[in-house]
Amino acid sequence: PGKTDITDANFPVDGEGRTYHLGTKRGEVANRILSVGSEKRALMLAEYLEPAVPGQGLFMLESSRGFLTITGRYHGTPLSIIVTHMGMANADFVVRENRAVVEGEMAIVRLGTCGALQPPARLGSFVVADPGAMLIRRNPDAFGLEGEQSDVPPYTFSRPIPSDTALSQALQHEAALLLGPEGVCCGLNATADSFYSSQGRSTAWFDDRNESLLADLLCCYPEAVTLEMETAMLLDLARCSRGSIRAAAGVIALADRTSNDFLGADRTQQLERAAGQACLAALAHTQLDDTWGPHHNGST
Ligand code: URA
């Protein structure tokens, strides 16, 4: 087949073996991955990578769908930074399509942003999803005509999904070194299928029936501290990866969901740099069964 021919609709790759949405192939992605939400954050953190081969640049590839992959080394260890954008469907692309092009055991850490629900998570905290994350889903069956009563609850809560304990603890340890112990905490994350309705935000334009959502969440999960849109998908896929993926996540609290305060852009960027380096260090220090990385020099 030619370069872009796709022959298998079950898992589409082109004639070069490039995945359909991320566009990468074997040899271009490391088995340690930092997943971030924005291109700006990825390029800022790529400043901490060295080229995989001295004298060459970092590997960078942006797919037609806007997924940017940057591969290099962090303190000598092969590592990729990948722009995941937002939401569960994008997290699904990133985990599955990278799994398809990487050999051996993988470690994936997400660095994201979130809303803080309650202490110890505060505006500006870096919060590690330890013990894990649960999922809040909007249920369309509950929404008939406006005002119509339904016996179906408008939102459902999944059970908690665990994160990798060692990777989560390494993330907290590295983050405490860079942000100070008071800047880091941990707790259960809630991943929502929308920034708006299923995170309890309301406007007059939509009938969302979410007035009591955050109170219901805290009643069901009093230990929930953060709200965002990707972590539960990452942890669920790692759990179902037949032992081949270890995953953890940390999020910077940029919205306070009690006061509705929002973190300033300068402070957010400072925290992204520090928390990002903590994620890179935690990944680099993680032992994986397989030392394979791209541009492997054959010495291990
Ligand atoms: N990301 C989210 O998903 N929610 C917030 O409140 C802030 C960042």
Tab-separated table of C-alpha atoms and ligand atoms in Angstrom:
chain	number	residue	atom	x	y	z
A	1	PRO	CA	0.000	0.000	0.000
A	2	GLY	CA	0.996	3.614	-0.505
A	3	LYS	CA	1.945	5.941	2.325
A	4	THR	CA	-1.549	6.822	3.485
A	5	ASP	CA	-3.520	3.717	2.530
A	6	ILE	CA	-5.464	2.209	5.389
A	7	THR	CA	-6.346	-1.445	5.143
A	8	ASP	CA	-7.801	-2.277	8.570
A	9	ALA	CA	-10.780	-0.330	9.911
A	10	ASN	CA	-10.532	-2.132	13.264
A	11	PHE	CA	-7.287	-0.339	14.126
A	12	PRO	CA	-6.461	2.029	11.277
A	13	VAL	CA	-2.786	2.652	10.521
A	14	ASP	CA	-1.355	3.898	7.239
A	15	GLY	CA	1.080	2.089	4.987
A	16	GLU	CA	4.012	3.292	7.123
A	17	GLY	CA	2.396	2.027	10.334
A	18	ARG	CA	1.347	5.515	11.497
A	19	THR	CA	-1.706	5.655	13.760
A	20	TYR	CA	-4.837	7.379	12.522
A	21	HIS	CA	-5.156	10.294	14.970
A	22	LEU	CA	-1.698	10.757	16.523
A	23	GLY	CA	0.206	9.942	13.335
A	24	THR	CA	3.235	8.346	15.010
A	25	LYS	CA	4.860	4.981	14.290
A	26	ARG	CA	7.210	2.601	16.083
A	27	GLY	CA	10.523	4.177	17.079
A	28	GLU	CA	9.089	7.685	17.462
A	29	VAL	CA	7.554	7.386	20.931
A	30	ALA	CA	9.256	6.465	24.222
A	31	ASN	CA	7.737	4.063	26.733
A	32	ARG	CA	7.613	6.859	29.305
A	33	ILE	CA	4.962	9.431	28.337
A	34	LEU	CA	3.936	12.748	29.840
A	35	SER	CA	0.447	13.666	28.627
A	36	VAL	CA	-0.426	17.376	28.792
A	37	GLY	CA	-3.501	19.334	27.750
A	38	SER	CA	-2.044	22.129	25.642
A	39	GLU	CA	0.642	22.669	23.026
A	40	LYS	CA	1.991	25.652	24.962
A	41	ARG	CA	2.526	23.486	28.044
A	42	ALA	CA	4.169	20.735	25.963
A	43	LEU	CA	6.622	23.137	24.279
A	44	MET	CA	7.484	24.751	27.617
A	45	LEU	CA	8.277	21.361	29.178
A	46	ALA	CA	10.177	20.214	26.081
A	47	GLU	CA	12.810	22.791	27.134
A	48	TYR	CA	13.835	20.236	29.780
A	49	LEU	CA	14.442	17.439	27.234
A	50	GLU	CA	17.677	16.685	25.423
A	51	PRO	CA	17.682	15.247	21.895
A	52	ALA	CA	17.613	11.451	21.838
A	53	VAL	CA	20.689	11.520	19.619
A	54	PRO	CA	23.263	14.178	20.621
A	55	GLY	CA	23.620	16.867	17.980
A	56	GLN	CA	20.155	16.239	16.515
A	57	GLY	CA	17.000	18.125	17.472
A	58	LEU	CA	14.119	16.749	19.536
A	59	PHE	CA	11.740	14.553	17.548
A	60	MET	CA	8.521	16.555	16.968
A	61	LEU	CA	5.463	15.522	15.000
A	62	GLU	CA	2.048	17.185	14.956
A	63	SER	CA	-0.719	15.087	13.413
A	64	SER	CA	-3.454	16.452	11.192
A	65	ARG	CA	-5.741	16.229	14.242
A	66	GLY	CA	-3.429	18.476	16.258
A	67	PHE	CA	-1.828	15.838	18.509
A	68	LEU	CA	1.805	16.930	19.023
A	69	THR	CA	4.384	14.293	20.020
A	70	ILE	CA	7.806	15.438	21.255
A	71	THR	CA	10.409	12.758	21.993
A	72	GLY	CA	13.832	13.176	23.565
A	73	ARG	CA	15.573	12.262	26.799
A	74	TYR	CA	15.160	13.579	30.319
A	75	HIS	CA	18.467	13.222	32.193
A	76	GLY	CA	19.357	10.487	29.739
A	77	THR	CA	16.077	8.534	29.884
A	78	PRO	CA	13.950	8.370	26.697
A	79	LEU	CA	10.671	10.198	27.242
A	80	SER	CA	7.832	11.617	25.109
A	81	ILE	CA	5.631	14.619	25.854
A	82	ILE	CA	2.275	14.349	24.085
A	83	VAL	CA	-0.467	16.939	23.696
A	84	THR	CA	-3.711	15.197	24.643
A	85	HIS	CA	-5.965	18.279	24.465
A	86	MET	CA	-9.069	17.731	26.613
A	87	GLY	CA	-11.671	15.145	27.436
A	88	MET	CA	-12.012	11.409	27.645
A	89	ALA	CA	-12.155	10.639	23.907
A	90	ASN	CA	-8.791	12.362	23.406
A	91	ALA	CA	-7.282	10.532	26.394
A	92	ASP	CA	-8.499	7.291	24.765
A	93	PHE	CA	-6.726	8.129	21.469
A	94	VAL	CA	-3.501	8.960	23.277
A	95	VAL	CA	-3.375	5.809	25.408
A	96	ARG	CA	-4.485	3.309	22.738
A	97	GLU	CA	-2.526	4.712	19.782
A	98	ASN	CA	0.676	5.034	21.812
A	99	ARG	CA	0.227	1.523	23.195
A	100	ALA	CA	0.100	0.310	19.572
A	101	VAL	CA	3.476	1.845	18.635
A	102	VAL	CA	5.522	1.262	21.807
A	103	GLU	CA	7.230	-2.015	22.771
A	104	GLY	CA	7.213	-3.334	26.323
A	105	GLU	CA	5.909	-1.894	29.582
A	106	MET	CA	4.816	1.759	29.559
A	107	ALA	CA	4.421	4.488	32.170
A	108	ILE	CA	2.036	7.367	31.459
A	109	VAL	CA	1.664	10.436	33.655
A	110	ARG	CA	-0.912	13.126	33.003
A	111	LEU	CA	-0.259	16.734	33.994
A	112	GLY	CA	-3.517	18.656	33.876
A	113	THR	CA	-5.517	21.401	35.487
A	114	CYS	CA	-8.630	21.048	37.617
A	115	GLY	CA	-11.228	22.622	39.818
A	116	ALA	CA	-10.612	22.248	43.581
A	117	LEU	CA	-13.596	20.858	45.476
A	118	GLN	CA	-12.370	21.074	49.064
A	119	PRO	CA	-9.205	21.107	51.230
A	120	PRO	CA	-6.523	19.921	51.134
A	121	ALA	CA	-6.901	20.945	47.439
A	122	ARG	CA	-6.719	24.751	47.212
A	123	LEU	CA	-6.270	27.253	44.391
A	124	GLY	CA	-2.681	26.696	43.179
A	125	SER	CA	-2.248	23.236	44.765
A	126	PHE	CA	-0.725	20.381	42.795
A	127	VAL	CA	-3.001	17.428	43.531
A	128	VAL	CA	-2.043	13.840	42.745
A	129	ALA	CA	-4.924	11.449	41.977
A	130	ASP	CA	-4.002	9.012	44.732
A	131	PRO	CA	-5.793	6.644	45.381
A	132	GLY	CA	-7.289	7.288	41.908
A	133	ALA	CA	-10.262	8.741	40.079
A	134	MET	CA	-13.992	8.132	39.585
A	135	LEU	CA	-16.143	9.146	36.628
A	136	ILE	CA	-19.194	11.452	36.469
A	137	ARG	CA	-21.357	10.890	33.386
A	138	ARG	CA	-24.340	12.849	32.149
A	139	ASN	CA	-27.203	10.515	31.306
A	140	PRO	CA	-29.244	11.712	28.303
A	141	ASP	CA	-32.102	9.379	29.262
A	142	ALA	CA	-32.910	11.716	32.160
A	143	PHE	CA	-33.545	14.692	29.911
A	144	GLY	CA	-36.981	14.722	28.336
A	145	LEU	CA	-38.948	17.888	27.738
A	146	GLU	CA	-38.068	20.713	30.093
A	147	GLY	CA	-39.904	20.395	33.376
A	148	GLU	CA	-40.818	16.766	32.648
A	149	GLN	CA	-40.050	14.532	35.609
A	150	SER	CA	-37.852	11.520	35.032
A	151	ASP	CA	-37.067	8.683	37.386
A	152	VAL	CA	-33.601	8.348	35.833
A	153	PRO	CA	-30.853	10.313	37.631
A	154	PRO	CA	-29.309	12.962	35.331
A	155	TYR	CA	-25.738	12.062	36.368
A	156	THR	CA	-24.131	8.755	37.323
A	157	PHE	CA	-21.047	8.166	39.463
A	158	SER	CA	-18.668	5.268	38.765
A	159	ARG	CA	-16.666	3.460	41.408
A	160	PRO	CA	-13.097	4.702	42.010
A	161	ILE	CA	-10.441	3.485	39.578
A	162	PRO	CA	-6.986	3.077	41.160
A	163	SER	CA	-3.803	4.819	40.029
A	164	ASP	CA	-0.392	3.132	40.118
A	165	THR	CA	0.694	3.499	43.744
A	166	ALA	CA	4.472	3.673	43.208
A	167	LEU	CA	4.199	6.148	40.322
A	168	SER	CA	1.715	8.321	42.258
A	169	GLN	CA	4.001	8.371	45.271
A	170	ALA	CA	7.033	9.193	43.126
A	171	LEU	CA	5.032	12.085	41.649
A	172	GLN	CA	4.170	13.439	45.110
A	173	HIS	CA	7.777	13.075	46.250
A	174	GLU	CA	9.227	14.887	43.213
A	175	ALA	CA	6.545	17.594	43.367
A	176	ALA	CA	7.227	18.243	47.068
A	177	LEU	CA	10.924	18.794	46.235
A	178	LEU	CA	10.051	21.411	43.611
A	179	LEU	CA	6.916	23.045	45.063
A	180	GLY	CA	7.470	22.511	48.790
A	181	PRO	CA	5.388	20.010	50.776
A	182	GLU	CA	2.627	22.594	51.360
A	183	GLY	CA	2.119	22.970	47.594
A	184	VAL	CA	1.345	19.271	47.055
A	185	CYS	CA	-1.467	17.028	48.263
A	186	CYS	CA	-3.356	13.974	47.106
A	187	GLY	CA	-6.889	12.639	47.018
A	188	LEU	CA	-9.633	11.136	44.888
A	189	ASN	CA	-10.150	12.872	41.535
A	190	ALA	CA	-13.536	13.143	39.830
A	191	THR	CA	-13.369	13.036	36.027
A	192	ALA	CA	-16.403	14.526	34.305
A	193	ASP	CA	-17.623	14.089	30.728
A	194	SER	CA	-18.081	17.874	30.405
A	195	PHE	CA	-16.432	21.006	31.792
A	196	TYR	CA	-19.936	22.411	32.280
A	197	SER	CA	-22.948	20.273	33.132
A	198	SER	CA	-21.245	17.305	34.760
A	199	GLN	CA	-18.946	19.585	36.772
A	200	GLY	CA	-21.958	21.381	38.267
A	201	ARG	CA	-21.594	24.616	36.280
A	202	SER	CA	-24.844	26.279	35.306
A	203	THR	CA	-26.082	28.876	32.855
A	204	ALA	CA	-29.591	29.875	31.830
A	205	TRP	CA	-29.174	28.437	28.313
A	206	PHE	CA	-29.425	24.743	29.121
A	207	ASP	CA	-31.589	22.524	31.294
A	208	ASP	CA	-28.775	20.639	33.060
A	209	ARG	CA	-30.441	19.587	36.340
A	210	ASN	CA	-27.098	19.831	38.110
A	211	GLU	CA	-27.918	22.149	41.035
A	212	SER	CA	-27.168	19.458	43.599
A	213	LEU	CA	-24.462	17.628	41.613
A	214	LEU	CA	-21.414	18.713	43.628
A	215	ALA	CA	-23.217	18.169	46.952
A	216	ASP	CA	-24.343	14.706	45.751
A	217	LEU	CA	-20.774	13.900	44.678
A	218	LEU	CA	-19.350	14.874	48.061
A	219	CYS	CA	-22.093	12.920	49.811
A	220	CYS	CA	-21.186	9.806	47.814
A	221	TYR	CA	-17.414	10.463	47.828
A	222	PRO	CA	-16.512	12.690	50.810
A	223	GLU	CA	-12.839	12.186	49.912
A	224	ALA	CA	-13.144	13.730	46.390
A	225	VAL	CA	-10.878	16.778	46.016
A	226	THR	CA	-10.567	17.634	42.303
A	227	LEU	CA	-12.716	17.836	39.164
A	228	GLU	CA	-11.337	17.525	35.619
A	229	MET	CA	-11.902	15.663	32.356
A	230	GLU	CA	-9.308	12.958	31.552
A	231	THR	CA	-7.769	11.089	34.489
A	232	ALA	CA	-10.397	8.350	34.981
A	233	MET	CA	-10.074	7.361	31.302
A	234	LEU	CA	-6.288	7.075	31.602
A	235	LEU	CA	-6.543	5.025	34.798
A	236	ASP	CA	-9.312	2.791	33.429
A	237	LEU	CA	-7.301	1.977	30.295
A	238	ALA	CA	-4.143	1.325	32.349
A	239	ARG	CA	-6.158	-1.034	34.559
A	240	CYS	CA	-7.398	-2.869	31.467
A	241	SER	CA	-4.003	-2.935	29.719
A	242	ARG	CA	-3.190	-6.510	30.788
A	243	GLY	CA	-0.486	-5.169	33.068
A	244	SER	CA	1.319	-3.297	30.293
A	245	ILE	CA	0.699	0.330	31.376
A	246	ARG	CA	1.363	2.038	34.715
A	247	ALA	CA	-0.467	5.338	35.075
A	248	ALA	CA	-0.692	8.292	37.451
A	249	ALA	CA	-1.969	11.846	37.261
A	250	GLY	CA	-1.431	15.183	38.921
A	251	VAL	CA	-3.457	18.327	38.396
A	252	ILE	CA	-2.933	22.010	39.158
A	253	ALA	CA	-5.999	23.524	40.808
A	254	LEU	CA	-6.796	26.621	38.800
A	255	ALA	CA	-10.456	26.979	39.760
A	256	ASP	CA	-11.881	27.010	43.275
A	257	ARG	CA	-15.350	25.487	42.991
A	258	THR	CA	-16.545	26.914	46.321
A	259	SER	CA	-15.543	30.573	45.859
A	260	ASN	CA	-15.384	30.421	42.017
A	261	ASP	CA	-11.934	32.120	42.134
A	262	PHE	CA	-9.622	31.419	39.188
A	263	LEU	CA	-5.787	31.287	39.240
A	264	GLY	CA	-3.862	34.016	37.362
A	265	ALA	CA	-2.007	33.145	34.141
A	266	ASP	CA	1.505	33.906	35.495
A	267	ARG	CA	1.060	31.742	38.582
A	268	THR	CA	-0.434	28.959	36.448
A	269	GLN	CA	2.617	28.986	34.186
A	270	GLN	CA	5.048	28.924	37.141
A	271	LEU	CA	3.215	25.925	38.569
A	272	GLU	CA	3.120	24.190	35.168
A	273	ARG	CA	6.909	24.434	34.948
A	274	ALA	CA	7.530	23.079	38.442
A	275	ALA	CA	4.838	20.385	38.344
A	276	GLY	CA	5.894	19.434	34.807
A	277	GLN	CA	9.481	18.855	35.916
A	278	ALA	CA	8.168	16.747	38.806
A	279	CYS	CA	6.234	14.605	36.315
A	280	LEU	CA	9.314	14.208	34.090
A	281	ALA	CA	11.451	13.212	37.081
A	282	ALA	CA	8.865	10.714	38.381
A	283	LEU	CA	8.674	9.103	34.934
A	284	ALA	CA	12.464	9.001	34.509
A	285	HIS	CA	12.920	7.359	37.930
A	286	THR	CA	10.279	4.705	37.294
A	287	GLN	CA	11.685	1.255	36.676
A	288	LEU	CA	9.997	-0.476	33.763
A	289	ASP	CA	10.397	-4.118	32.817
A	290	ASP	CA	11.675	-3.052	29.469
A	291	THR	CA	14.367	-0.431	28.897
A	292	TRP	CA	13.369	0.034	25.270
A	293	GLY	CA	13.095	3.583	24.038
A	294	PRO	CA	13.393	5.158	20.617
A	295	HIS	CA	16.905	5.576	19.251
A	296	HIS	CA	17.999	2.947	21.715
A	297	ASN	CA	21.805	2.855	21.780
A	298	GLY	CA	22.092	-0.842	22.510
A	299	SER	CA	23.978	-0.349	25.790
A	300	THR	CA	21.199	-1.662	28.045
B	1	URA	N1	-10.339	21.804	34.225
B	1	URA	C1	-11.555	21.300	34.484
B	1	URA	O1	-11.958	20.279	33.905
B	1	URA	N2	-12.333	21.938	35.379
B	1	URA	C2	-11.953	23.063	36.014
B	1	URA	O2	-12.727	23.610	36.806
B	1	URA	C3	-10.666	23.576	35.732
B	1	URA	C4	-9.880	22.926	34.824
